[in-house]
């Protein structure tokens, strides 16, 4: 449908004791598609307030053209720094060159771009999605090391063209290749949402009656798939093993109930690192081109124990 203008809101100004020039940050967010995204947005907004940085925040509703519009608006507003989480990897060079020509530094968070010109951004703060895929594959290889017959896997991919979808798919495939009995019999995008994850899992269940494993690129799609699996009279985590990525509250709850067997954490709390990078860039400090976020893995047992400590 027609793309609606991205929403932009400005947070309250910081404490009055700020003496040096107040920094204005323009942030273009992917959307509000998942629990991970909600936690990520909260972290960015809270951290901007704590850092005394004025935040101009735009929600692109998962449309690249809205992100490009928002970045152009930030350039016109002459913000000090632009940061964004690119919904897909490609198609950013033109608008990033416009920011560079306007002398406005750009910081990538969460997802990467495939621009060959790395002078177009100061740093990329986010997870190693290939490693996340490898961690998912490693658990599965261990689970089925003694399998005597084929293990049929279906895969719910994230948003088509996004770095997490591309890389989680690649890392997983790389590791499970060590056991030819591990077969991906279907792989399709669920766009990181519960609704689409449920819909695609319903289609998988209709097309294949012998599914052993679901690998979902995020908890929200896994939670949608669980609804479809239960509606089909099957037990998630038992009849169909489920591996998921993110580790949001609802994912941990499902894992503690044994409905998800293994969660690969993807840390959304990037706000503090982003604000530190913004300050360093404004002060002209050298910052690393790549800042990788810390994150772990959790079995159902781990999730049961850790659930009370989860912050989002
Ligand atoms: C990963 C992030 C992904 C999450 C999804 O860093 O880009 O997008 O895994 C979210 O939940 O929608």
Coordinates of C-alpha atoms and ligand atoms in Angstrom, one line a residue:
X1 CA 0.0 0.0 0.0
X2 CA 1.0 3.7 -0.1
X3 CA 3.8 4.2 2.3
X4 CA 2.8 6.5 5.2
X5 CA 5.2 9.1 6.3
X6 CA 7.5 7.8 9.1
X7 CA 6.5 8.9 12.6
X8 CA 9.1 11.2 14.2
X9 CA 9.0 12.2 17.8
X10 CA 11.6 14.2 19.8
X11 CA 12.3 13.2 23.4
X12 CA 12.4 15.7 26.3
X13 CA 15.5 17.9 26.5
X14 CA 18.2 16.9 29.0
X15 CA 19.0 18.2 32.5
X16 CA 19.6 22.0 32.6
X17 CA 23.2 21.6 33.9
X18 CA 24.4 20.7 30.3
X19 CA 27.0 23.4 29.5
X20 CA 28.6 22.0 26.3
X21 CA 26.5 22.2 23.1
X22 CA 23.6 19.7 23.2
X23 CA 24.0 16.8 20.8
X24 CA 21.1 16.0 18.5
X25 CA 20.8 12.4 17.2
X26 CA 18.5 11.4 14.4
X27 CA 17.6 7.7 14.7
X28 CA 15.7 5.7 12.0
X29 CA 14.3 2.5 13.5
X30 CA 13.3 -0.5 11.4
X31 CA 9.8 -0.7 12.9
X32 CA 8.0 -2.4 15.8
X33 CA 7.8 -5.9 14.3
X34 CA 9.0 -8.0 17.3
X35 CA 9.6 -8.1 21.0
X36 CA 13.3 -7.7 20.2
X37 CA 12.6 -4.4 18.3
X38 CA 10.5 -3.1 21.2
X39 CA 13.3 -3.8 23.7
X40 CA 15.8 -2.2 21.3
X41 CA 13.8 1.0 20.9
X42 CA 13.3 1.3 24.7
X43 CA 17.1 0.9 25.2
X44 CA 17.8 3.7 22.6
X45 CA 15.2 6.1 24.0
X46 CA 16.2 5.5 27.7
X47 CA 20.0 5.8 26.9
X48 CA 19.5 9.1 25.0
X49 CA 17.7 10.6 28.0
X50 CA 20.4 9.4 30.4
X51 CA 23.1 10.8 28.1
X52 CA 21.4 14.2 27.7
X53 CA 21.2 13.6 23.9
X54 CA 18.2 15.0 22.1
X55 CA 16.7 12.1 20.1
X56 CA 14.7 12.5 16.9
X57 CA 13.2 9.1 16.5
X58 CA 11.5 7.7 13.4
X59 CA 9.7 4.3 13.0
X60 CA 9.9 3.1 9.3
X61 CA 7.3 0.4 9.6
X62 CA 9.8 -2.0 8.0
X63 CA 10.0 0.0 4.8
X64 CA 13.3 1.0 3.4
X65 CA 11.9 4.1 1.6
X66 CA 10.7 5.4 5.0
X67 CA 14.2 5.0 6.4
X68 CA 15.7 6.9 3.4
X69 CA 13.1 9.6 3.9
X70 CA 13.9 9.9 7.6
X71 CA 17.6 10.1 6.9
X72 CA 17.0 12.9 4.4
X73 CA 14.9 14.7 7.0
X74 CA 17.7 14.4 9.6
X75 CA 20.1 15.9 7.0
X76 CA 17.8 18.9 6.4
X77 CA 17.5 19.3 10.2
X78 CA 21.3 19.4 10.4
X79 CA 21.4 16.9 13.3
X80 CA 24.9 16.2 14.7
X81 CA 24.8 12.4 14.2
X82 CA 22.5 10.0 12.3
X83 CA 22.1 6.4 13.4
X84 CA 19.9 3.7 12.0
X85 CA 19.2 0.0 11.8
X86 CA 19.0 -0.8 8.1
X87 CA 15.9 -3.0 7.4
X88 CA 17.8 -4.6 4.5
X89 CA 21.5 -4.8 3.6
X90 CA 21.4 -3.1 0.1
X91 CA 20.4 0.2 -1.4
X92 CA 21.9 2.7 1.1
X93 CA 24.9 4.2 -0.8
X94 CA 23.1 7.2 -2.3
X95 CA 21.6 8.5 0.9
X96 CA 24.7 7.7 2.9
X97 CA 26.7 9.8 0.5
X98 CA 24.3 12.6 1.0
X99 CA 24.9 12.4 4.7
X100 CA 28.6 12.3 4.2
X101 CA 28.5 15.3 1.8
X102 CA 26.5 17.2 4.5
X103 CA 29.3 16.4 6.9
X104 CA 27.0 14.4 9.2
X105 CA 28.6 11.2 10.6
X106 CA 26.5 8.0 10.5
X107 CA 26.4 5.1 12.9
X108 CA 24.9 1.6 12.1
X109 CA 23.3 -0.3 14.9
X110 CA 21.8 -3.9 15.0
X111 CA 22.0 -4.6 11.2
X112 CA 24.7 -4.0 8.6
X113 CA 24.7 -2.6 5.1
X114 CA 26.5 -4.2 2.2
X115 CA 28.1 -0.9 1.0
X116 CA 31.7 -1.5 -0.2
X117 CA 32.6 2.1 0.8
X118 CA 33.0 1.8 4.6
X119 CA 33.8 5.5 4.8
X120 CA 30.0 6.0 4.6
X121 CA 29.6 5.1 8.3
X122 CA 31.8 5.5 11.5
X123 CA 31.0 2.1 13.1
X124 CA 28.6 -0.8 13.1
X125 CA 27.3 -1.8 16.6
X126 CA 25.6 -5.2 16.6
X127 CA 25.6 -8.9 16.9
X128 CA 27.5 -11.4 14.8
X129 CA 24.5 -13.0 13.1
X130 CA 26.6 -15.7 11.3
X131 CA 27.9 -16.8 14.7
X132 CA 24.3 -16.9 16.0
X133 CA 23.4 -19.2 13.1
X134 CA 26.5 -21.4 13.9
X135 CA 25.4 -21.7 17.6
X136 CA 22.0 -22.9 16.5
X137 CA 23.5 -25.4 14.1
X138 CA 26.0 -26.6 16.7
X139 CA 23.3 -27.5 19.2
X140 CA 21.4 -29.4 16.5
X141 CA 24.4 -31.4 15.3
X142 CA 25.0 -32.4 19.0
X143 CA 21.4 -33.4 19.5
X144 CA 21.3 -35.7 16.4
X145 CA 24.9 -37.0 16.3
X146 CA 23.7 -40.6 16.6
X147 CA 20.7 -40.2 14.2
X148 CA 20.2 -43.3 12.0
X149 CA 17.6 -41.7 9.6
X150 CA 17.2 -38.3 8.0
X151 CA 16.2 -35.4 10.2
X152 CA 13.8 -33.1 8.4
X153 CA 14.3 -29.4 9.3
X154 CA 12.0 -26.4 8.3
X155 CA 13.3 -22.9 8.6
X156 CA 11.5 -19.6 9.2
X157 CA 13.7 -16.9 7.8
X158 CA 13.8 -13.3 9.0
X159 CA 13.0 -10.3 6.7
X160 CA 14.1 -11.1 3.1
X161 CA 17.4 -9.2 2.4
X162 CA 18.1 -8.3 6.0
X163 CA 21.6 -9.1 7.5
X164 CA 20.2 -11.2 10.3
X165 CA 18.2 -13.4 7.8
X166 CA 21.1 -13.8 5.4
X167 CA 23.7 -14.5 8.1
X168 CA 21.6 -16.7 10.5
X169 CA 20.8 -18.8 7.4
X170 CA 24.4 -19.1 6.3
X171 CA 25.9 -19.8 9.8
X172 CA 23.3 -22.6 10.4
X173 CA 23.8 -24.2 7.0
X174 CA 27.6 -24.1 7.4
X175 CA 27.5 -26.0 10.6
X176 CA 24.8 -28.6 9.9
X177 CA 26.6 -29.5 6.6
X178 CA 28.8 -31.7 8.9
X179 CA 26.0 -34.2 9.1
X180 CA 24.3 -35.1 5.8
X181 CA 21.3 -36.6 7.6
X182 CA 20.3 -33.1 8.7
X183 CA 18.1 -31.9 5.8
X184 CA 16.4 -28.5 5.4
X185 CA 13.3 -29.6 3.6
X186 CA 11.6 -26.1 3.5
X187 CA 12.8 -22.5 4.1
X188 CA 10.7 -19.4 3.8
X189 CA 10.5 -15.9 5.3
X190 CA 8.2 -15.1 8.2
X191 CA 9.3 -11.5 8.2
X192 CA 10.3 -11.7 11.9
X193 CA 6.6 -11.5 12.9
X194 CA 4.3 -13.9 14.9
X195 CA 1.5 -13.6 12.4
X196 CA 3.6 -14.5 9.4
X197 CA 5.5 -17.2 11.4
X198 CA 2.2 -18.9 12.2
X199 CA 1.0 -18.6 8.6
X200 CA 4.1 -20.1 7.1
X201 CA 4.3 -22.9 9.7
X202 CA 0.7 -23.8 8.8
X203 CA 1.8 -24.1 5.2
X204 CA 4.9 -26.2 6.2
X205 CA 2.7 -28.6 8.2
X206 CA 0.2 -29.0 5.3
X207 CA 3.1 -29.8 2.9
X208 CA 5.1 -32.1 5.1
X209 CA 3.9 -34.6 7.7
X210 CA 7.4 -35.6 8.8
X211 CA 8.9 -32.4 10.2
X212 CA 11.4 -33.1 13.0
X213 CA 12.9 -29.6 13.7
X214 CA 12.0 -25.9 13.3
X215 CA 14.8 -23.4 13.1
X216 CA 13.2 -19.9 13.5
X217 CA 15.4 -16.8 13.0
X218 CA 13.5 -15.0 15.9
X219 CA 11.3 -15.8 18.9
X220 CA 8.3 -14.0 17.5
X221 CA 8.1 -16.3 14.5
X222 CA 8.8 -19.3 16.7
X223 CA 5.8 -18.3 19.0
X224 CA 3.6 -18.0 15.9
X225 CA 4.7 -21.4 14.7
X226 CA 4.0 -22.9 18.1
X227 CA 0.4 -21.8 17.8
X228 CA 0.2 -23.6 14.4
X229 CA 2.0 -26.7 15.7
X230 CA -0.5 -27.0 18.6
X231 CA -3.5 -26.3 16.3
X232 CA -2.3 -29.3 14.3
X233 CA -2.4 -31.5 17.4
X234 CA 1.4 -31.8 17.8
X235 CA 3.5 -30.9 20.8
X236 CA 6.1 -28.1 20.2
X237 CA 9.5 -29.0 21.7
X238 CA 8.6 -32.7 21.7
X239 CA 7.1 -33.8 18.3
X240 CA 8.9 -30.9 16.6
X241 CA 12.1 -29.6 18.2
X242 CA 12.4 -25.8 18.1
X243 CA 15.5 -23.6 17.9
X244 CA 15.0 -19.9 18.1
X245 CA 17.1 -16.6 18.2
X246 CA 16.6 -13.5 20.3
X247 CA 15.8 -14.5 23.9
X248 CA 12.9 -12.0 24.6
X249 CA 10.7 -12.6 27.6
X250 CA 8.0 -14.6 25.8
X251 CA 10.7 -16.8 24.1
X252 CA 12.1 -17.5 27.6
X253 CA 8.7 -18.4 28.9
X254 CA 8.1 -20.8 26.0
X255 CA 11.5 -22.3 26.5
X256 CA 11.0 -22.7 30.3
X257 CA 7.8 -24.7 29.4
X258 CA 9.8 -26.9 27.0
X259 CA 8.1 -25.6 23.9
X260 CA 11.3 -24.1 22.6
X261 CA 14.4 -26.4 23.1
X262 CA 17.3 -24.0 22.5
X263 CA 17.5 -20.2 22.3
X264 CA 20.4 -18.3 20.8
X265 CA 20.4 -14.9 22.5
X266 CA 20.6 -11.7 20.4
X267 CA 21.1 -8.7 22.6
X268 CA 18.8 -5.7 21.8
X269 CA 20.2 -3.4 24.6
X270 CA 22.4 -1.4 22.2
X271 CA 21.4 2.0 23.6
X272 CA 24.4 2.6 26.0
X273 CA 27.0 1.7 23.4
X274 CA 25.3 3.8 20.8
X275 CA 25.2 6.9 23.0
X276 CA 28.9 6.5 23.9
X277 CA 29.8 6.2 20.2
X278 CA 27.7 9.3 19.4
X279 CA 29.6 11.3 22.1
X280 CA 33.0 10.0 20.9
X281 CA 32.2 10.8 17.3
X282 CA 31.1 14.4 18.1
X283 CA 34.3 14.8 20.1
X284 CA 36.3 13.6 17.1
X285 CA 37.6 10.5 18.9
X286 CA 38.7 7.4 16.9
X287 CA 36.2 4.6 17.4
X288 CA 36.4 1.0 16.3
X289 CA 34.8 0.2 12.9
X290 CA 33.0 -2.8 14.5
X291 CA 31.5 -3.1 18.0
X292 CA 30.2 -6.7 18.6
X293 CA 27.6 -7.2 21.3
X294 CA 27.9 -9.8 24.0
X295 CA 25.3 -12.6 24.0
X296 CA 24.9 -16.3 25.1
X297 CA 22.8 -19.5 24.5
X298 CA 20.1 -21.1 26.6
X299 CA 18.6 -24.6 26.8
X300 CA 15.1 -25.1 28.2
X301 CA 16.7 -25.8 31.6
X302 CA 18.8 -22.7 31.4
X303 CA 15.7 -20.6 30.5
X304 CA 13.8 -21.9 33.4
X305 CA 16.6 -20.8 35.8
X306 CA 17.3 -17.5 34.0
X307 CA 13.7 -16.4 33.4
X308 CA 13.4 -14.3 36.7
X309 CA 16.6 -12.4 35.7
X310 CA 15.6 -11.4 32.2
X311 CA 15.2 -7.6 31.8
X312 CA 13.0 -7.6 28.6
Ligands
LIG1 C1 18.6 -8.7 15.1 C2 17.3 -7.9 14.7 C3 16.2 -8.8 14.4 C4 15.7 -9.6 15.6 C5 14.3 -9.7 15.3 O1 19.6 -7.9 15.6 O2 17.7 -7.1 13.6 O3 15.1 -8.0 14.0 O4 16.3 -10.9 15.7 C6 14.0 -8.3 14.9 O5 13.4 -10.1 16.3 O6 12.8 -8.1 14.3

